[in-house]
XYZ file of C-alpha atoms in Angstrom:
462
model
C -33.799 -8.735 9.409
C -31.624 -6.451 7.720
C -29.452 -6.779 4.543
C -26.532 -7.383 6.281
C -27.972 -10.019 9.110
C -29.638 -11.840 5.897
C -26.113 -12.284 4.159
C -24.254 -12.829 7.465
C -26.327 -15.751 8.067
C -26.881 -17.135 4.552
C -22.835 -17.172 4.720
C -22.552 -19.116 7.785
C -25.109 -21.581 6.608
C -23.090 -22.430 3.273
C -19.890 -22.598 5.596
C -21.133 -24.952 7.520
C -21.396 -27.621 4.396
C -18.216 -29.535 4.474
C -16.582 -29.341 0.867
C -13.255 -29.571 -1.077
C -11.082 -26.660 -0.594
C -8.909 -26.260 -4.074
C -8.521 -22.940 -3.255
C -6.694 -23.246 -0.114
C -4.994 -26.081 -0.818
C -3.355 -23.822 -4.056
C -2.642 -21.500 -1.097
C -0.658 -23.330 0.912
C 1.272 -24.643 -1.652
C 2.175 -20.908 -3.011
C 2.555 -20.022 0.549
C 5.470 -22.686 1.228
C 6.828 -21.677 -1.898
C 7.002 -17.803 -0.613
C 7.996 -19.062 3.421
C 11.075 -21.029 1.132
C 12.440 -18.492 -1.133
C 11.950 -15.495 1.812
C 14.402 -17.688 4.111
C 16.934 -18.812 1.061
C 17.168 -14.875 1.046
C 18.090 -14.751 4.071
C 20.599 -17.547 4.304
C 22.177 -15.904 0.916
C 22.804 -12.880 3.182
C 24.369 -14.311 5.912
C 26.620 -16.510 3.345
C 27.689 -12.929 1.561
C 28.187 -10.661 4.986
C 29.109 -13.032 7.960
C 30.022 -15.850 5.387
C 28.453 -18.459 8.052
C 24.230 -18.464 9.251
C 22.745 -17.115 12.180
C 20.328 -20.054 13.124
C 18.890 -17.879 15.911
C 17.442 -15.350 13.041
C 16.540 -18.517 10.556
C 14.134 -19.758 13.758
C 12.745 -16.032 13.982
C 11.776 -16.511 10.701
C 9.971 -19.883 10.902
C 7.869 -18.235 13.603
C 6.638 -15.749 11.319
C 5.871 -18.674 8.855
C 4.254 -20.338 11.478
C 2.111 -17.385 12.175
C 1.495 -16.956 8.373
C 0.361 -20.714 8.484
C -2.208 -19.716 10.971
C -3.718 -17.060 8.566
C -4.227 -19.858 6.384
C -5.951 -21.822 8.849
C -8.163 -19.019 9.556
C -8.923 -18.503 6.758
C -9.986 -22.097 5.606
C -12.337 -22.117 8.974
C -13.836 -18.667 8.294
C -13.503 -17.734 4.296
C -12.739 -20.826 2.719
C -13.467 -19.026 -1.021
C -11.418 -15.841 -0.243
C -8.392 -15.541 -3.180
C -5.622 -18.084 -2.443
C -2.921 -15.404 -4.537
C -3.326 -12.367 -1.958
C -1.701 -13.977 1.200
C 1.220 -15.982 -0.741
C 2.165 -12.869 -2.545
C 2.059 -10.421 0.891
C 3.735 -12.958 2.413
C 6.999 -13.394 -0.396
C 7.263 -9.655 -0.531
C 7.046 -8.882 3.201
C 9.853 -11.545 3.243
C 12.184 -10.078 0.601
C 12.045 -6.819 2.497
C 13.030 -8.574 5.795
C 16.210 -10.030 4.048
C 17.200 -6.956 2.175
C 16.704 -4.827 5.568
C 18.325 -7.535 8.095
C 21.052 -7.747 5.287
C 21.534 -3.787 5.357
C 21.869 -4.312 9.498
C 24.938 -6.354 9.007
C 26.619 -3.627 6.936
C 26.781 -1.623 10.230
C 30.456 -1.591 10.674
C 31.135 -0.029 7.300
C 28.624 2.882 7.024
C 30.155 5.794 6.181
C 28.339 7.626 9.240
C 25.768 10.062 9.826
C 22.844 10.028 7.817
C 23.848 6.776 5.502
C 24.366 4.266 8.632
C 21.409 2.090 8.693
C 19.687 0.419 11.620
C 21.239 -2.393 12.502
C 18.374 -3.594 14.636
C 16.409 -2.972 11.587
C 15.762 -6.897 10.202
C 14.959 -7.575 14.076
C 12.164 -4.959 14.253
C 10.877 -5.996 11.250
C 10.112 -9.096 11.956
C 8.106 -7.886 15.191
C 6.143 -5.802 12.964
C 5.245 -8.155 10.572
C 4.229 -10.845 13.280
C 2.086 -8.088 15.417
C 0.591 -7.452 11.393
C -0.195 -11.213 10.247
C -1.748 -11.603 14.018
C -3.973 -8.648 13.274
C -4.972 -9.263 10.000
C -6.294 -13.195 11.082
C -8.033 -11.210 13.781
C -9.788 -9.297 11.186
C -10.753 -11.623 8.975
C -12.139 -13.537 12.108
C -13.853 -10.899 13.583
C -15.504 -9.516 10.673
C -18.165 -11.838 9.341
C -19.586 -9.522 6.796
C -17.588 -7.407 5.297
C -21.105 -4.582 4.419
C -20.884 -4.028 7.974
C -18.254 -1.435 7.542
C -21.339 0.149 4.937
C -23.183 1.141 8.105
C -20.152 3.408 9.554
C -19.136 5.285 6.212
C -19.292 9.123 7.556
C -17.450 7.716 11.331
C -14.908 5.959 9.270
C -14.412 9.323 7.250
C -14.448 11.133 10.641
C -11.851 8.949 11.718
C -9.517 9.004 8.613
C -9.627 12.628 8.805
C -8.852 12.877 12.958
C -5.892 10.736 12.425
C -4.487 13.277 9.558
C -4.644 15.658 12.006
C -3.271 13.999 15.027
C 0.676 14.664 14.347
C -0.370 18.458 14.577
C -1.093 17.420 18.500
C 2.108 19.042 20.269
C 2.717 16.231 22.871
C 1.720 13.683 19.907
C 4.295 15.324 17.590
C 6.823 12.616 16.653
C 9.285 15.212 15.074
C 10.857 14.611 11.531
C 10.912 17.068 8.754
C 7.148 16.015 7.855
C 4.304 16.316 10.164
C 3.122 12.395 9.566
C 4.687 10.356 12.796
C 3.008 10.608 16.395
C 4.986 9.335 19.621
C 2.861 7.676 22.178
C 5.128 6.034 24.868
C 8.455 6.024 22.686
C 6.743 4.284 19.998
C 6.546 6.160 16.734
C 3.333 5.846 14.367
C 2.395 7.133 10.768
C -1.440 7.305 11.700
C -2.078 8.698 7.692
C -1.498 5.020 6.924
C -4.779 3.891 8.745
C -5.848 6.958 7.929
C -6.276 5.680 4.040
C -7.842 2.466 4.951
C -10.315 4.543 6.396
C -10.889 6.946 3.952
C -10.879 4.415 1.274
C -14.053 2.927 3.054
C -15.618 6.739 3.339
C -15.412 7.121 0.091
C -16.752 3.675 -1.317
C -19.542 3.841 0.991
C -20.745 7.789 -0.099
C -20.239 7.118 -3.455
C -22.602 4.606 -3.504
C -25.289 7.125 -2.098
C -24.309 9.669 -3.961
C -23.562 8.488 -7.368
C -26.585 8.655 -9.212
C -26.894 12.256 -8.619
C -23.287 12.436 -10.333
C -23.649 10.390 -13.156
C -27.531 11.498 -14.139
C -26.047 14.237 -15.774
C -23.538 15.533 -18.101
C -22.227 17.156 -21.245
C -20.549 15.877 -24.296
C -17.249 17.965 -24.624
C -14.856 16.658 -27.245
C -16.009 12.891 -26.636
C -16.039 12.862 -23.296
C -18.564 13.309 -20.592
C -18.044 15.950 -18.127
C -20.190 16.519 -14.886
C -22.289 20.087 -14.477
C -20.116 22.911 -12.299
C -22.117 22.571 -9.102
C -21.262 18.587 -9.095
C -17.498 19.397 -8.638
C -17.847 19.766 -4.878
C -16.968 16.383 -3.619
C -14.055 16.868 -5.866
C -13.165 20.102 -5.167
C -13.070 19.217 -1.014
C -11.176 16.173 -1.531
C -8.792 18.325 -3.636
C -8.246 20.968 -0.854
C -7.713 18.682 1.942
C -4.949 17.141 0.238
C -3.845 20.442 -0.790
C -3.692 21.101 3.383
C -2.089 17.828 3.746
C 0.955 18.970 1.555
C 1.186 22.474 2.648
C 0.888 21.942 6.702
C 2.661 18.009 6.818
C 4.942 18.562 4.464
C 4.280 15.295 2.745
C 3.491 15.471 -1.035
C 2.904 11.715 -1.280
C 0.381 11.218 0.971
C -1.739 14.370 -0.658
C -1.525 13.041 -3.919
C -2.336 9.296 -2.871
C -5.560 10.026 -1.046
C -6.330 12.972 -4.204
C -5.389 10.032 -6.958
C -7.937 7.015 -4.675
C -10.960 9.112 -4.623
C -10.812 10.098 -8.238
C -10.355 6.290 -9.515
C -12.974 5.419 -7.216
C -15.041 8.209 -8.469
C -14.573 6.722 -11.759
C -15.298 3.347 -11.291
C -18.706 4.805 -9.624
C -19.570 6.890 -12.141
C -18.245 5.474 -15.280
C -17.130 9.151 -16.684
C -13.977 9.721 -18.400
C -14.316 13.231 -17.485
C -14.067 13.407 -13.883
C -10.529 11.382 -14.696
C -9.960 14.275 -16.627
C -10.373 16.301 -14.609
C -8.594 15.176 -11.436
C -5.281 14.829 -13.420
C -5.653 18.584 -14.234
C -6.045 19.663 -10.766
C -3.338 17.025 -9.416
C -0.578 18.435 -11.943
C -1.752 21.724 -11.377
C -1.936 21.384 -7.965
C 1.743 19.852 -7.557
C 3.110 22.748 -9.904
C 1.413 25.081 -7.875
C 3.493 23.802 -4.775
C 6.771 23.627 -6.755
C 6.594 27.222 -6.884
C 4.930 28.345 -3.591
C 6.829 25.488 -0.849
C 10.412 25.571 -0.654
C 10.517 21.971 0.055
C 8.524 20.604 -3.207
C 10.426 23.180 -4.821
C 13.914 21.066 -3.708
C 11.911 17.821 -4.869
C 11.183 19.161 -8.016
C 14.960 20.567 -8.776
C 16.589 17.451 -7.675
C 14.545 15.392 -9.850
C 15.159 17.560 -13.389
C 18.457 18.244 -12.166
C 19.803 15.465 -10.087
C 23.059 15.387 -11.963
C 24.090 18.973 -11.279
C 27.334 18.971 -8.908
C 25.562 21.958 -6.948
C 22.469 19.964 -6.459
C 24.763 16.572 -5.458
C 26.093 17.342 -2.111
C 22.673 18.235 -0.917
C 19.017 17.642 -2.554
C 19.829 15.263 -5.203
C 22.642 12.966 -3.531
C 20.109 10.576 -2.148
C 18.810 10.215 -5.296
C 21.582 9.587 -7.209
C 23.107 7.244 -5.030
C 20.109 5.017 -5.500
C 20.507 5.554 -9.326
C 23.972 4.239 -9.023
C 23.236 1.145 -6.649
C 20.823 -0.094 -9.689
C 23.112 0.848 -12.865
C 25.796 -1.389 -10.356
C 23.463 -4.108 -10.254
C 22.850 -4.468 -13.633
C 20.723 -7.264 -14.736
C 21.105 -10.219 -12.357
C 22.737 -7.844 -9.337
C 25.883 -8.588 -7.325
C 23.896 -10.870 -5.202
C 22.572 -10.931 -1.729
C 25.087 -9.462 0.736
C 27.368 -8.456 -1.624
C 26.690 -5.106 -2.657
C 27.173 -1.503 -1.392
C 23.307 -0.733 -0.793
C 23.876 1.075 2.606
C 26.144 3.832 0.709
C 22.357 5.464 -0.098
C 20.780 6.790 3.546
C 17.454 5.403 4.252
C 18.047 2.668 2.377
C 16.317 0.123 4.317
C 13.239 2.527 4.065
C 12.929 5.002 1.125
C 15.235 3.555 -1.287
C 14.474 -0.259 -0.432
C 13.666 -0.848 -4.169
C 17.131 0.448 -5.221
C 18.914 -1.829 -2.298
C 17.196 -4.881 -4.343
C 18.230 -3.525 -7.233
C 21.643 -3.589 -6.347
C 21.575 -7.121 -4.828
C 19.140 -8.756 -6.915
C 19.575 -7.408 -10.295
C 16.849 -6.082 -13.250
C 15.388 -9.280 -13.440
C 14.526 -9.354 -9.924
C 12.684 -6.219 -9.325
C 10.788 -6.471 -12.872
C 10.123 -10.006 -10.362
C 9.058 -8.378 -7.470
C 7.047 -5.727 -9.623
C 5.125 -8.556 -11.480
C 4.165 -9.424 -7.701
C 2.518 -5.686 -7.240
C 1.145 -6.187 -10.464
C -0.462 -9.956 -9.907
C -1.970 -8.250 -6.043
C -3.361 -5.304 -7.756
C -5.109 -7.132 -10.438
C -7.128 -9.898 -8.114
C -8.059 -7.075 -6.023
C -9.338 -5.667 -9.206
C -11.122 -8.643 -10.551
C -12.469 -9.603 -7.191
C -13.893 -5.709 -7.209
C -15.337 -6.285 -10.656
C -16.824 -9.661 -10.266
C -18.614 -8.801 -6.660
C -22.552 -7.693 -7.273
C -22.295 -5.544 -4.554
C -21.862 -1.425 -5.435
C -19.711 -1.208 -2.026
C -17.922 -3.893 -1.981
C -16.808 -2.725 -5.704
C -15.552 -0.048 -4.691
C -14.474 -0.565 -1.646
C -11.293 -3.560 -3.532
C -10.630 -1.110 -6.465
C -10.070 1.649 -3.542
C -7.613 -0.746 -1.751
C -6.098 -2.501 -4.945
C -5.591 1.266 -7.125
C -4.348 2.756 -3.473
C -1.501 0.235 -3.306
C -0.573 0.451 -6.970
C -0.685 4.183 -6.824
C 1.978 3.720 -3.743
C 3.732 1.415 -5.531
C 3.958 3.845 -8.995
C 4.769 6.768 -6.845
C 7.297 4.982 -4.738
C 8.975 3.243 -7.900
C 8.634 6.270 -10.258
C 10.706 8.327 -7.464
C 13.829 6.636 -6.743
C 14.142 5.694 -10.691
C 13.645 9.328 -11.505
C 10.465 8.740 -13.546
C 8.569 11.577 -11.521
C 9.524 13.999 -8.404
C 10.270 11.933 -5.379
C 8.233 11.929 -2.255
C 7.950 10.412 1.475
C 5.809 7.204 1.342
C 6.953 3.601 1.080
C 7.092 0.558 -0.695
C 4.202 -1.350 0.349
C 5.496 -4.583 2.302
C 8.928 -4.150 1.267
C 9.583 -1.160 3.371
C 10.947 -0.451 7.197
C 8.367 0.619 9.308
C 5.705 -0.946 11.384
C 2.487 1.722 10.595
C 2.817 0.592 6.974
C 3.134 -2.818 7.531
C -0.068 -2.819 10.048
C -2.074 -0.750 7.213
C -0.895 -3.115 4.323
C -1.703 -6.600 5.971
C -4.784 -4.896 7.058
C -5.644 -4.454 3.636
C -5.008 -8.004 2.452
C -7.524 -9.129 5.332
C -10.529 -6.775 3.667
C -9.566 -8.068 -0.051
C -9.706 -11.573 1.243
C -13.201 -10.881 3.174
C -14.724 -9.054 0.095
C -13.118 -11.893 -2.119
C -14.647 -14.690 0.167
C -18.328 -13.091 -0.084
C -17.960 -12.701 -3.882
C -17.348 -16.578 -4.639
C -20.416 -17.397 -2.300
C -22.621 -14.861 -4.424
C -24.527 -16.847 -7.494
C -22.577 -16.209 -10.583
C -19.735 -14.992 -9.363
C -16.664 -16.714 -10.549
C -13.326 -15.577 -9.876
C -10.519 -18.075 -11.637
């Protein structure tokens, strides 16, 4: 019997011992908790733009709780130790960015046209994303028992991550756009480089745990840190160039540096060397700087962002910007409240700018809240990395947990003019269904790695 078969069925046995669940019980108080402040958002914004409530879009709602209910059910039938924080907190930020983009639908009539009119069917698709995504993520967790299995497929799951990067180059896949990310199959537009990070992120836990001990056997001491030998660079260096071709040929900056920035933490966590941090920071800034000056369209990030007050830059590269800098200096600390700001005056703001529209509407206090939400996910997914005996399994949550707080940084740090702004979005909070799908899919493999953790001895998670 083989590693895996062993703990599959060691698992099963201790399921089948009826006990207490505290965990899930903690769950599904958090998670009526979430299901109750995501529809008082919505209510709030149908009090301050129709002044009267839509009952037909409250009961849309309670579907999706009902649905989210059902994860939990799952989930106490089939990982009864998984972390109770991972689906309450998905679930209150996947509902704040229903209300803020259903809210941004009402505001159709007073767009001022073109590219700053928002979807008005936005809040509607939304919520038939996020239903399709809580369906597939309790399929997930069902389906997979063990979650080493995914060990076995490391190089086809790289193989895979890699083919869907390349499938918007397909001319009849081509979904148009200024990027080469989206594909069109049947009128339906997809961001396969989404799934393709799940998949890489698995590709890259699973060879670093047969490679590592070649790359952390050796070393030398260079001003107190350890740096790997010259001819151990090459995973780096390929990793490096592919996201290098991901900027240059799709356009997309963000999803280049997110893959470049996931294998070097996971490198480090693998190999325990400062140096390799080190030294992926070097080629990531020099990399980006590189681009500034060789692509016109990083170029037009990169001006916008040191000069996104100039009045020549306004009326084109930095207006977007700018408008979103506005929205949150007109929020101020507590925000104008929901439905009764100007959010849809910066384009794509039910998409790129979503952070900005909550801003606006909910104030300072409430996006340090909704950050402290990214910030509570990341760190169980952390902790439930550290805690697990298993190398893959490791790495495999600190993959997942940095990937999303890298997205979240980059995202965040963009539209508040920390750093350069690029094309990916807010995890949850964000329009789109291919992000949605990828995220929720995520919270499915933290809970299954979480679940096999608490069942191994000595593992305790609080």
């Amino acid at each position: 019997m083989t590693d895996v078969a062993a703990d599959t069925a060691v698992l099963k046995a201790l399921r089948k011992v009826r006990q207490p669940q505290p965990l899930r019980n903690r769950e599904l108080g958090l998670l009526l908790f979430a299901i109750a402040v995501s529809m008082g958002a919505l209510v709030l914004s149908q009090l301050g733009q129709l002044g009267r409530i839509d009952a037909g879009v409250l009961i849309a709602e309670g579907v999706l709780a009902v649905l989210v209910l059902a994860l939990h059910v799952v989930l106490r039938l089939r990982a009864p130790q998984a972390d109770p924080f991972v689906v309450p907190i998905a679930t209150l930020l996947t509902g704040l960015g229903i209300a803020m983009i259903y809210r941004l639908g009402l505001s159709l009539d007073e767009c001022v046209g073109g590219a700053r009119c928002v979807d008005p069917a936005g809040g509607t698709k939304q919520m038939i994303y996020t239903g399709i995504s809580v369906v597939a993520a309790a399929a997930l967790v069902w389906a997979l028992g063990n979650y080493r299995v995914l060990f076995r497929y490391t190089y086809i799951f790289g193989f895979t991550g890699v083919l869907l990067l390349v499938l918007p180059f397909i001319p009849f896949l081509n979904g148009g756009g200024n990027a080469a990310v989206w594909i069109s199959i049947g009128g339906i537009n997809f961001q396969p480089g989404e799934i393709a990070k799940i998949c890489l992120a698995i590709f890259f836990a699973g060879y670093l745990v047969r490679t590592r001990e070649s790359l952390t056997s050796t070393g030398r001491r260079f001003l107190g840190f350890t740096f790997p030998r010259a001819r151990e660079f090459g995973p780096l260096l390929v990793i490096w160039l592919v996201s290098m071709v991901i900027i240059v040929l799709q356009r997309d900056l963000g999803t280049g540096l997110l893959i470049f920035g996931m294998f070097v933490a996971t490198l480090y966590v693998a190999t325990g060397k400062t140096g390799w941090v080190l030294i992926g920071v070097l080629l990531a800034v020099g990399g980006a700087v590189a681009a500034s000056y060789v692509l016109p369209y990083v170029r037009g990030r990169f001006d916008a962002w040191l000069g996104a007050f100039d009045p020549d830059l306004y009326d084109g590269t930095s207006f977007q910007l700018v408008n979103g800098i506005f929205g949150l200096a007109h929020g101020g600390l507590l925000g104008t409240g929901w439905g009764l700001g100007r959010p849809y005056l910066t384009p794509v703001s039910q998409s790129d700018y979503i952070i900005p529209s909550l801003g606006e509407e909910i104030g300072l206090v409430g996006v340090f809240a909704v950050l402290c939400l990214y910030l509570v996910f990341v760190a169980r997914g952390l902790r439930i990395g550290m805690a697990g005996q298993d190398d893959f399994g490791r790495l495999l949550a600190v993959a997942l947990s940095f990937t999303l707080a890298l997205q979240v940084f980059i995202m965040v740090g963009g539209v508040t003019r920390l750093i350069p702004l690029t094309g990916l979005t807010t995890p949850f909070l964000a329009a789109g269904g291919s992000s949605l799908l990828a995220n929720w899919f995520i919270v499915a493999i933290i809970l299954r790695i979480s679940d096999a953790v608490r069942q191994q001895p000595r593992a305790v998670i609080g």
